[in-house]
Coordinates of C-alpha atoms and ligand atoms in Angstrom, one line a residue:
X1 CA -21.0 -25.6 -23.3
X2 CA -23.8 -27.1 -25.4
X3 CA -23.1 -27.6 -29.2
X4 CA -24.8 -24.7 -31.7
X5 CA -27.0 -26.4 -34.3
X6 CA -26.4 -25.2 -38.1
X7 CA -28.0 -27.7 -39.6
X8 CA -30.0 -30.9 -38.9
X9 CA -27.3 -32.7 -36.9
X10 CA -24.7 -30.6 -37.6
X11 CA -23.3 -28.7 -34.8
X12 CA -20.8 -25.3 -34.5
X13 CA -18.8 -26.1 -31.3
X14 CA -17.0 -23.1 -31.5
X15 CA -14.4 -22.1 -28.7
X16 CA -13.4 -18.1 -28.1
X17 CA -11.2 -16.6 -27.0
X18 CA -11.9 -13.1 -26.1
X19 CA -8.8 -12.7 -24.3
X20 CA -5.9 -13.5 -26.6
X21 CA -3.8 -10.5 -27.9
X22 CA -1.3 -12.2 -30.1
X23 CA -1.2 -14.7 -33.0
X24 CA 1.9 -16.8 -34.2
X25 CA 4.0 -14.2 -31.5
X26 CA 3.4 -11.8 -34.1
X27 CA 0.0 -10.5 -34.7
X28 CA -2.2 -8.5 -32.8
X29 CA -5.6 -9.7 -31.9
X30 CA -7.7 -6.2 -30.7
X31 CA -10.8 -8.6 -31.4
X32 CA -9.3 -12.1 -29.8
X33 CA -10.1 -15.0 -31.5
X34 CA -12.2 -18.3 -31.8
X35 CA -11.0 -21.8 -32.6
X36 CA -14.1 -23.6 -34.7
X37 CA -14.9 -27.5 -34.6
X38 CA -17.6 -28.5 -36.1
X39 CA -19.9 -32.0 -35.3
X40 CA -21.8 -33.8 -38.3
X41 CA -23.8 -36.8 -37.0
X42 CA -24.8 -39.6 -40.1
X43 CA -27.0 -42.0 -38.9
X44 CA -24.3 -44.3 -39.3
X45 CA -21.0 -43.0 -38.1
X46 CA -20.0 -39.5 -36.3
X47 CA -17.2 -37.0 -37.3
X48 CA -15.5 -34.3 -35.7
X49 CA -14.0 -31.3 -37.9
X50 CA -10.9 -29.8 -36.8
X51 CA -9.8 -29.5 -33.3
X52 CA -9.3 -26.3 -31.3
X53 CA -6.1 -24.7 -29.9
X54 CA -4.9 -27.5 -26.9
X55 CA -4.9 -24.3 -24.7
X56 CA -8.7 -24.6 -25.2
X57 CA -9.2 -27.9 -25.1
X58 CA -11.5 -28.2 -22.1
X59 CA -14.2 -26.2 -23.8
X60 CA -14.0 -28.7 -26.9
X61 CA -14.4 -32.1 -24.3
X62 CA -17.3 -30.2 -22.4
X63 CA -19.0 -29.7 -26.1
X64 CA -18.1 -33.6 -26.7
X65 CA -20.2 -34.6 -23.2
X66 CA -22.6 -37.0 -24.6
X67 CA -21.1 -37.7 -27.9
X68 CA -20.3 -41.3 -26.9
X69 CA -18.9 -42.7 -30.1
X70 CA -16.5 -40.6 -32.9
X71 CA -15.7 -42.1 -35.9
X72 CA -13.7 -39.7 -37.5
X73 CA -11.9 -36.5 -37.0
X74 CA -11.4 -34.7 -40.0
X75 CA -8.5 -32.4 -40.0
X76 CA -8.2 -29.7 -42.8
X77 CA -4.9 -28.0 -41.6
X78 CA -1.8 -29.1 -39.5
X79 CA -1.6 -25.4 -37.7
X80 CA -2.1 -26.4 -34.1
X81 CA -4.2 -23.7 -33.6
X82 CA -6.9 -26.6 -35.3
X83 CA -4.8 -29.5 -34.6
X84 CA -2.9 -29.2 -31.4
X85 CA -6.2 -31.2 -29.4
X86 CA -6.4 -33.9 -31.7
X87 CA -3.8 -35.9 -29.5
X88 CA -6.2 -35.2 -26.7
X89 CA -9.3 -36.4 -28.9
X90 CA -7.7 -39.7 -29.4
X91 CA -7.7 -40.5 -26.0
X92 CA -10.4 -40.1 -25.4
X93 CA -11.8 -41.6 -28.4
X94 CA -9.2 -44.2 -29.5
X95 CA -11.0 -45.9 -32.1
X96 CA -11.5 -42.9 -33.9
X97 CA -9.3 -42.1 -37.2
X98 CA -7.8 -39.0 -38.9
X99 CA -9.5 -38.3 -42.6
X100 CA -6.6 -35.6 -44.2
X101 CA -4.6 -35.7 -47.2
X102 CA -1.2 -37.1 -47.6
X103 CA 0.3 -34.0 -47.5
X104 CA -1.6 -33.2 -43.9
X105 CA -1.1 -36.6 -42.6
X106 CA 3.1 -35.9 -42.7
X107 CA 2.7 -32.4 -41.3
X108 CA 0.6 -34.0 -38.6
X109 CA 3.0 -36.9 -37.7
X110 CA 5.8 -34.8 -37.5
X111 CA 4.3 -31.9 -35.4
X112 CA 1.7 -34.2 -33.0
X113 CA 4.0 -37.3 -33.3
X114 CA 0.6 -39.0 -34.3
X115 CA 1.0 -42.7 -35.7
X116 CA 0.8 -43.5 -39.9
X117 CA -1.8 -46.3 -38.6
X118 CA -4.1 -43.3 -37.0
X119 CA -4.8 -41.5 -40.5
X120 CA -7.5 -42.6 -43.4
X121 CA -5.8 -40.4 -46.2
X122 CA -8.2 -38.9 -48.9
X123 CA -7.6 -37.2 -52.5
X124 CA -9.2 -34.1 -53.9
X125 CA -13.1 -35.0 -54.5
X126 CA -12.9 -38.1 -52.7
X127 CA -16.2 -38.7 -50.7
X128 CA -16.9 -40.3 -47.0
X129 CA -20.8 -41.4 -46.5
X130 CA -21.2 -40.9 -42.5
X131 CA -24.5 -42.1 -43.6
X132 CA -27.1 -39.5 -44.9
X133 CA -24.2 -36.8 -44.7
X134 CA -21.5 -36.6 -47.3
X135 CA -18.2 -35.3 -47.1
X136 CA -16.4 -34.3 -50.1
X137 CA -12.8 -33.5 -49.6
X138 CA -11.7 -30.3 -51.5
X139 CA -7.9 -29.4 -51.9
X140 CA -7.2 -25.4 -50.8
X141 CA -3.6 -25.6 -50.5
X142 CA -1.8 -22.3 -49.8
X143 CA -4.5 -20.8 -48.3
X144 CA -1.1 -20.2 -46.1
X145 CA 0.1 -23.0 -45.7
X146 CA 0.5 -26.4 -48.6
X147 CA -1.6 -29.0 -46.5
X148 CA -4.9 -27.0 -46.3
X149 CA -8.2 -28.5 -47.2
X150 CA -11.5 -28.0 -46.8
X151 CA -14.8 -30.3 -47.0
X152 CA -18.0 -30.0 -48.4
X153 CA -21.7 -31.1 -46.8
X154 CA -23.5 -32.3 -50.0
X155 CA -27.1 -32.6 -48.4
X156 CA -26.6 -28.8 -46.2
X157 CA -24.6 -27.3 -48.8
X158 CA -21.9 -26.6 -46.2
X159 CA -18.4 -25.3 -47.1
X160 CA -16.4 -25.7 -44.1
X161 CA -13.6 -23.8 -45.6
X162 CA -10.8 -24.1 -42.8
X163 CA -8.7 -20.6 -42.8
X164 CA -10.4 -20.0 -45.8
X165 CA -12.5 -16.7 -45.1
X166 CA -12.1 -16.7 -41.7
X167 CA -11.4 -13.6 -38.9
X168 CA -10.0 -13.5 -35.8
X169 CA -13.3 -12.6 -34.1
X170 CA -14.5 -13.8 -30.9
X171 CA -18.2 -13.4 -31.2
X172 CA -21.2 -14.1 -29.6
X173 CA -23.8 -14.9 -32.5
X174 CA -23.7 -17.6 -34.8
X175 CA -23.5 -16.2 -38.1
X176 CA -21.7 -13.1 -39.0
X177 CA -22.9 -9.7 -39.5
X178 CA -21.7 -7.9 -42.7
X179 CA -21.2 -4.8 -40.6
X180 CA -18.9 -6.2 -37.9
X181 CA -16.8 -9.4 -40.1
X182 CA -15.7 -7.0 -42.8
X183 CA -12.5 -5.3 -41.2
X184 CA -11.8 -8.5 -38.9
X185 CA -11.9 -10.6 -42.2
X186 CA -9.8 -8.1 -44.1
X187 CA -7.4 -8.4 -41.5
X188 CA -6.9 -11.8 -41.1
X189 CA -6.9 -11.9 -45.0
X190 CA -4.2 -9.2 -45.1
X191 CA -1.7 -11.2 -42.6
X192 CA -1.8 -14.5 -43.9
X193 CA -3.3 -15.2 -47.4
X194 CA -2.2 -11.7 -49.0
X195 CA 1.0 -13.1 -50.2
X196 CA -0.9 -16.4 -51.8
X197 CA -3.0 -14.0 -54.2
X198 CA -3.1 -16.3 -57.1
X199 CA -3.6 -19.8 -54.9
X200 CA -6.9 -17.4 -53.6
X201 CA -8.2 -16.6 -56.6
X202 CA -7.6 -20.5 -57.8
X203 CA -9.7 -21.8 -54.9
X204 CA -12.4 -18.8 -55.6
X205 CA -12.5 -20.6 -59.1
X206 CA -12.7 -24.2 -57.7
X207 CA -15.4 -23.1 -55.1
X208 CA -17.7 -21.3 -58.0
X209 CA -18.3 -24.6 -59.0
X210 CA -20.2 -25.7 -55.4
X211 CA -23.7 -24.5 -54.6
X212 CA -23.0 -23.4 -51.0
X213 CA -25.6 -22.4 -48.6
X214 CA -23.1 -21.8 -45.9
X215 CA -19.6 -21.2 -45.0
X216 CA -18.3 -22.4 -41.8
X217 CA -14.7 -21.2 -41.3
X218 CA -12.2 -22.2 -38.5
X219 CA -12.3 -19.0 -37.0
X220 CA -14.9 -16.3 -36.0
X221 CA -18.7 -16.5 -37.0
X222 CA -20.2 -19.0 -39.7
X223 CA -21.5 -17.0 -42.7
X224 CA -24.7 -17.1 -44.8
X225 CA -24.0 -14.6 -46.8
X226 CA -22.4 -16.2 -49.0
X227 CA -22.0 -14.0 -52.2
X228 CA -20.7 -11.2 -49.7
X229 CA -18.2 -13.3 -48.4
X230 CA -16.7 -14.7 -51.7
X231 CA -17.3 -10.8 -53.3
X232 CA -15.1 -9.5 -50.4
X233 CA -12.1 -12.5 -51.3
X234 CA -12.3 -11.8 -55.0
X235 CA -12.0 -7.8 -54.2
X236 CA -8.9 -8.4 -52.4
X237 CA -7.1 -11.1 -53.8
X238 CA -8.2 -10.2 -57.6
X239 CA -9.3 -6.5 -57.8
X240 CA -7.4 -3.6 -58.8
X241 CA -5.8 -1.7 -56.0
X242 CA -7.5 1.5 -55.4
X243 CA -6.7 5.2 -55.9
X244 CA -5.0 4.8 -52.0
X245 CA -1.7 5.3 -51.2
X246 CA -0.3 4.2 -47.6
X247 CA 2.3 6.7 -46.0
X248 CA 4.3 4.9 -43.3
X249 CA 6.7 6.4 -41.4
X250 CA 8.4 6.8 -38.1
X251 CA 10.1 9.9 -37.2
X252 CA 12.6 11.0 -34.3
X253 CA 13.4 14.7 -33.8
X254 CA 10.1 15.8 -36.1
X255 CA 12.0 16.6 -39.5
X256 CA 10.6 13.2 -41.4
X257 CA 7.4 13.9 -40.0
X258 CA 7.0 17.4 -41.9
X259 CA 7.9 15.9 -45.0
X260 CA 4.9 13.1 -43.7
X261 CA 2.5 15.8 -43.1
X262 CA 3.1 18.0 -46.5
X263 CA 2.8 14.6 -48.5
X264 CA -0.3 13.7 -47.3
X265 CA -1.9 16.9 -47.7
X266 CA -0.7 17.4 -51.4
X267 CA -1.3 14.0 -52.5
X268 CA -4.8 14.4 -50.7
X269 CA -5.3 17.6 -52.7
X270 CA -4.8 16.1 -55.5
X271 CA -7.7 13.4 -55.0
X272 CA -5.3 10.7 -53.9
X273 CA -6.7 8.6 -50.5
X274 CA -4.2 8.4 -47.9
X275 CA -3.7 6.2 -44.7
X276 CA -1.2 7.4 -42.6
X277 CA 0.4 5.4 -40.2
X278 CA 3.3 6.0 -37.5
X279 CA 5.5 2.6 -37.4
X280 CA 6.0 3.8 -33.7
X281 CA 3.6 1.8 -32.8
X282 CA 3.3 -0.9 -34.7
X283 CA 0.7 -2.8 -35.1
X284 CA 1.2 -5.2 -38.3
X285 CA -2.6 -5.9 -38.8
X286 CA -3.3 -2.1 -39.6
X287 CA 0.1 -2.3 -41.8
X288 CA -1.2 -5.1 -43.6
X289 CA -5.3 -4.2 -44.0
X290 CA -3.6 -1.0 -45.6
X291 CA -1.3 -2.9 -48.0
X292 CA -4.5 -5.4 -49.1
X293 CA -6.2 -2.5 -51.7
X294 CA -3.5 0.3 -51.3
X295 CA -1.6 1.5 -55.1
X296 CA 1.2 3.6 -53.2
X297 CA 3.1 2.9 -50.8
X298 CA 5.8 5.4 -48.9
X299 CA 7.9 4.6 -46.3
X300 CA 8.8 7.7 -44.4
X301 CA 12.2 7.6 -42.2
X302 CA 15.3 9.0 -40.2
X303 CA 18.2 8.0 -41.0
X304 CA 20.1 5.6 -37.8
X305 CA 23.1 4.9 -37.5
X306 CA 23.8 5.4 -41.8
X307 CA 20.7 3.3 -42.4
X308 CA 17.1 3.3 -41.7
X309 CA 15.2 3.6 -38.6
X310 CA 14.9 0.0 -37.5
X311 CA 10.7 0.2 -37.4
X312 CA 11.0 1.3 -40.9
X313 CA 13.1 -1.8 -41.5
X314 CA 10.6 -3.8 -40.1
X315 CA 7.9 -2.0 -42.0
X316 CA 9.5 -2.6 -45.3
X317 CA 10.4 -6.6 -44.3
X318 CA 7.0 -7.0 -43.1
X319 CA 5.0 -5.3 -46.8
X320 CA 8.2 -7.0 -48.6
X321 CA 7.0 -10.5 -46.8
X322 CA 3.0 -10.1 -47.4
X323 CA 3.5 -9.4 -51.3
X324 CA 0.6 -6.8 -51.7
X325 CA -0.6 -5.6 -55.3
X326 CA 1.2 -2.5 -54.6
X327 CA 2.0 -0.3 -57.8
X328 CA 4.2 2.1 -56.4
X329 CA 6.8 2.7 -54.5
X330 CA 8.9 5.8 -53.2
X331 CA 11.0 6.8 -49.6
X332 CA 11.4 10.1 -47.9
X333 CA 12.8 11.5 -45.0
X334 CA 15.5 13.5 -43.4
X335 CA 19.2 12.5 -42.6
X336 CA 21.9 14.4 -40.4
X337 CA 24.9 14.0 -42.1
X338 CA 24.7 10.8 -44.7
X339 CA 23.9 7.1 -45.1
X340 CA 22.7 4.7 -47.3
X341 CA 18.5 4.7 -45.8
X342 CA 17.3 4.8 -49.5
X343 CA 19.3 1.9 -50.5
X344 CA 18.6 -0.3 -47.8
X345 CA 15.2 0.1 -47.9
X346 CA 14.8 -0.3 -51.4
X347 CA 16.9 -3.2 -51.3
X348 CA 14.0 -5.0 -48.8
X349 CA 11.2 -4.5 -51.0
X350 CA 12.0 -6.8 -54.2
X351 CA 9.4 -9.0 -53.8
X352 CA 7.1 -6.1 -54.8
X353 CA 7.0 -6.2 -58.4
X354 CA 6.4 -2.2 -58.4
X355 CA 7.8 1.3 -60.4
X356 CA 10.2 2.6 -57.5
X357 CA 9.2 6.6 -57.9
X358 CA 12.3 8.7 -57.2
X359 CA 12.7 8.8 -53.2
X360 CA 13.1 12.6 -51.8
X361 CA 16.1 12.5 -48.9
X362 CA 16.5 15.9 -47.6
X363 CA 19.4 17.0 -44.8
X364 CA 18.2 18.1 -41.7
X365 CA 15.2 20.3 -41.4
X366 CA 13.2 20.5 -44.5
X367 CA 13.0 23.5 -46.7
X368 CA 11.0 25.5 -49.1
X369 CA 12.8 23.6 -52.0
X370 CA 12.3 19.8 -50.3
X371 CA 8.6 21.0 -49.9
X372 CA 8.6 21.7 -53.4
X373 CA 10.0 17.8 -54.4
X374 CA 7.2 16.3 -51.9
X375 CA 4.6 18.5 -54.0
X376 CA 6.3 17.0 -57.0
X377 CA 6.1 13.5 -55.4
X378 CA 2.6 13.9 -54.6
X379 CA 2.0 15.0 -58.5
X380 CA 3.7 12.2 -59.7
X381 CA 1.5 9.4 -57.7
X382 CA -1.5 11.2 -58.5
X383 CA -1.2 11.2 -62.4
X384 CA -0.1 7.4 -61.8
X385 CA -3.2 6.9 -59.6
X386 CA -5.1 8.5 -62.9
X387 CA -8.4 5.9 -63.8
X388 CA -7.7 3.9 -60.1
X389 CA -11.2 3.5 -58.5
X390 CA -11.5 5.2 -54.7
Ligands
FEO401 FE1 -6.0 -21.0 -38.1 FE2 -3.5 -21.6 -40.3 O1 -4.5 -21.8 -38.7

């Protein structure tokens, strides 16, 4: 693999990885991922950005062939995904040294078992001359995690922003294509930075400040649209959610799933946006894109064993964990003979500082009347939804 030039002497060495299908054990990956390095050569000394995933490490030392000398390996986030090569880096480089911040530095000890003699620690602002290149260090952290950082090219006008805007894309070109990075970068927004909202909008603030030519994220392509990119982040993390409400629900013998389908076709009559999704197959990416702009959301079960179906459990522990900007809530479905579904669920969701609208339960098949109370549901959400954007 040869290096991808951005810039005069600096380099993408981005590794993908078309055929991963989950992240963290937990998230689906239906567009794999890539693990992004970066090279900046000063005419003085040589650093590397960020390591790639060790399973990948081979691809990162056939982009090093010919680098004979590293002076630095910059690491912006102790996730191994970034980190877990930076062991192997050493080796091979021993001289080099690890530029983080203090907070990165004790992540990376404990998790690499890296030596406190290895690291060069910087502050927020703090600038390292390779010599014709300057880095300046800027502090993200919770991006997801408290360590993150990011650094700044002065003379390219490069953000390499770490997590920060990235998408679990494995991709061909260099820079990204509006068309294609959208739903992978609302994804990857959605599972991990949703439930840092306020730290996002913070670092949007901070970032305003910068005159950036370029972004070059950790993962998926390196984007020069710019003003897209950070429109996108401020949409999500500080827009109003939208005249959408997300109907979630998992269903057994087909009674829940009536009460499903009259619910989306009222609240749809009445101009409300629906996105309907069956937690039988779960896919927590489209859960969470879903919760990122959605008003309403209504968890649809059965009642099991006196409680909730367990995929609606994990449903509501899942949108209770991410923290979306949800307004509403409400639950319906069908029970045979009792339980306590409404309470548990409700019980999962407190995180979500939302207006709980009355749940409708019904017993056994639904009738004309329960109809009726999802009509009355659907009237409720829309007169809530009343002045929400689509
Ligand atoms: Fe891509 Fe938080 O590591």
């Amino acid at each position: 693999m040869r290096p991808v030039k951005i810039t005069e002497n600096v380099y993408s060495l981005r590794v993908n990885h078309f055929n991963r299908h989950l992240f963290d054990s937990l998230i689906p990956l239906p567009d794999g991922t890539s693990y992004n390095a970066y090279l900046v050569k000063g005419t003085e000394k040589t650093a590397l950005l960020d390591s790639v995933d060790p399973e990948k490490k081979e691809v990162l030392f056939d982009y090093l062939k010919g680098v004979e000398k590293l002076d630095y390996i910059v690491a912006h986030h102790a996730e191994q995904d970034h980190s877990g090569s930076i062991s192997f880096v050493l080796e091979k480089y021993p001289s080099a040294k690890v530029v983080t911040n203090p907070r990165c530095k004790e992540f990376l000890m404990s998790h690499l078992a890296l030596p406190a003699d290895k690291f060069i620690e910087v502050k927020d602002g703090e600038i390292l001359s390779l010599g014709g290149k300057t880095l300046e260090f800027v502090y993200l952290p919770w991006v997801h995690w408290p360590e993150t950082m990011g650094t700044y090219l002065r003379e390219d006008k490069i953000l390499f922003s770490c997590d920060f805007f990235g998408s679990h894309l494995a991709a061909g070109g260099l820079f990204s294509d509006e068309r294609t990075v959208y739903a992978p970068m609302k994804r990857y927004y959605a599972e991990i930075m949703m439930p840092f909202r306020s730290n996002i909008k913070a670092h949007l603030e901070k970032l305003s400040k910068y005159e950036i030519n370029v972004i070059a994220p950790s993962h998926g392509p390196v984007h020069k649209n710019v003003k897209f990119v950070q429109s996108i982040y401020s949409d999500w993390a500080v827009g109003e959610p939208k005249n959408k409400a997300l109907v979630a629900y998992v269903s057994m013998h087909g009674s829940t799933y009536i009460l499903v389908n009259r619910l989306v076709s009222a609240l749809e009559e009445a101009g409300v946006n629906v996105e309907k999704l069956n937690l039988e197959q779960f896919d927590e990416g489209r859960v969470a894109m879903a919760l990122v702009d959605a008003a309403t959301v209504i968890v649809g079960t059965p009642t099991v064993l006196a409680g909730p179906h367990p995929k609606a459990v994990y449903g509501a522990c899942l949108m209770n964990a991410l923290r979306p900007k949800v307004k509403f809530i409400s639950i319906i479905g069908s029970y045979g003979w009792g339980g306590k579904a409404v309470e548990t669920l409700a019980g999962m969701l407190t995180n979500i500082k939302a207006e709980i609208i009355p749940p409708v339960l019904v017993k056994g098949l639904p009738k004309e009347e329960d109809l009726k109370k999802i009509d009355e549901l659907a009237s409720i959400i829309a007169l809530r939804h009343k002045g929400l954007e689509l």
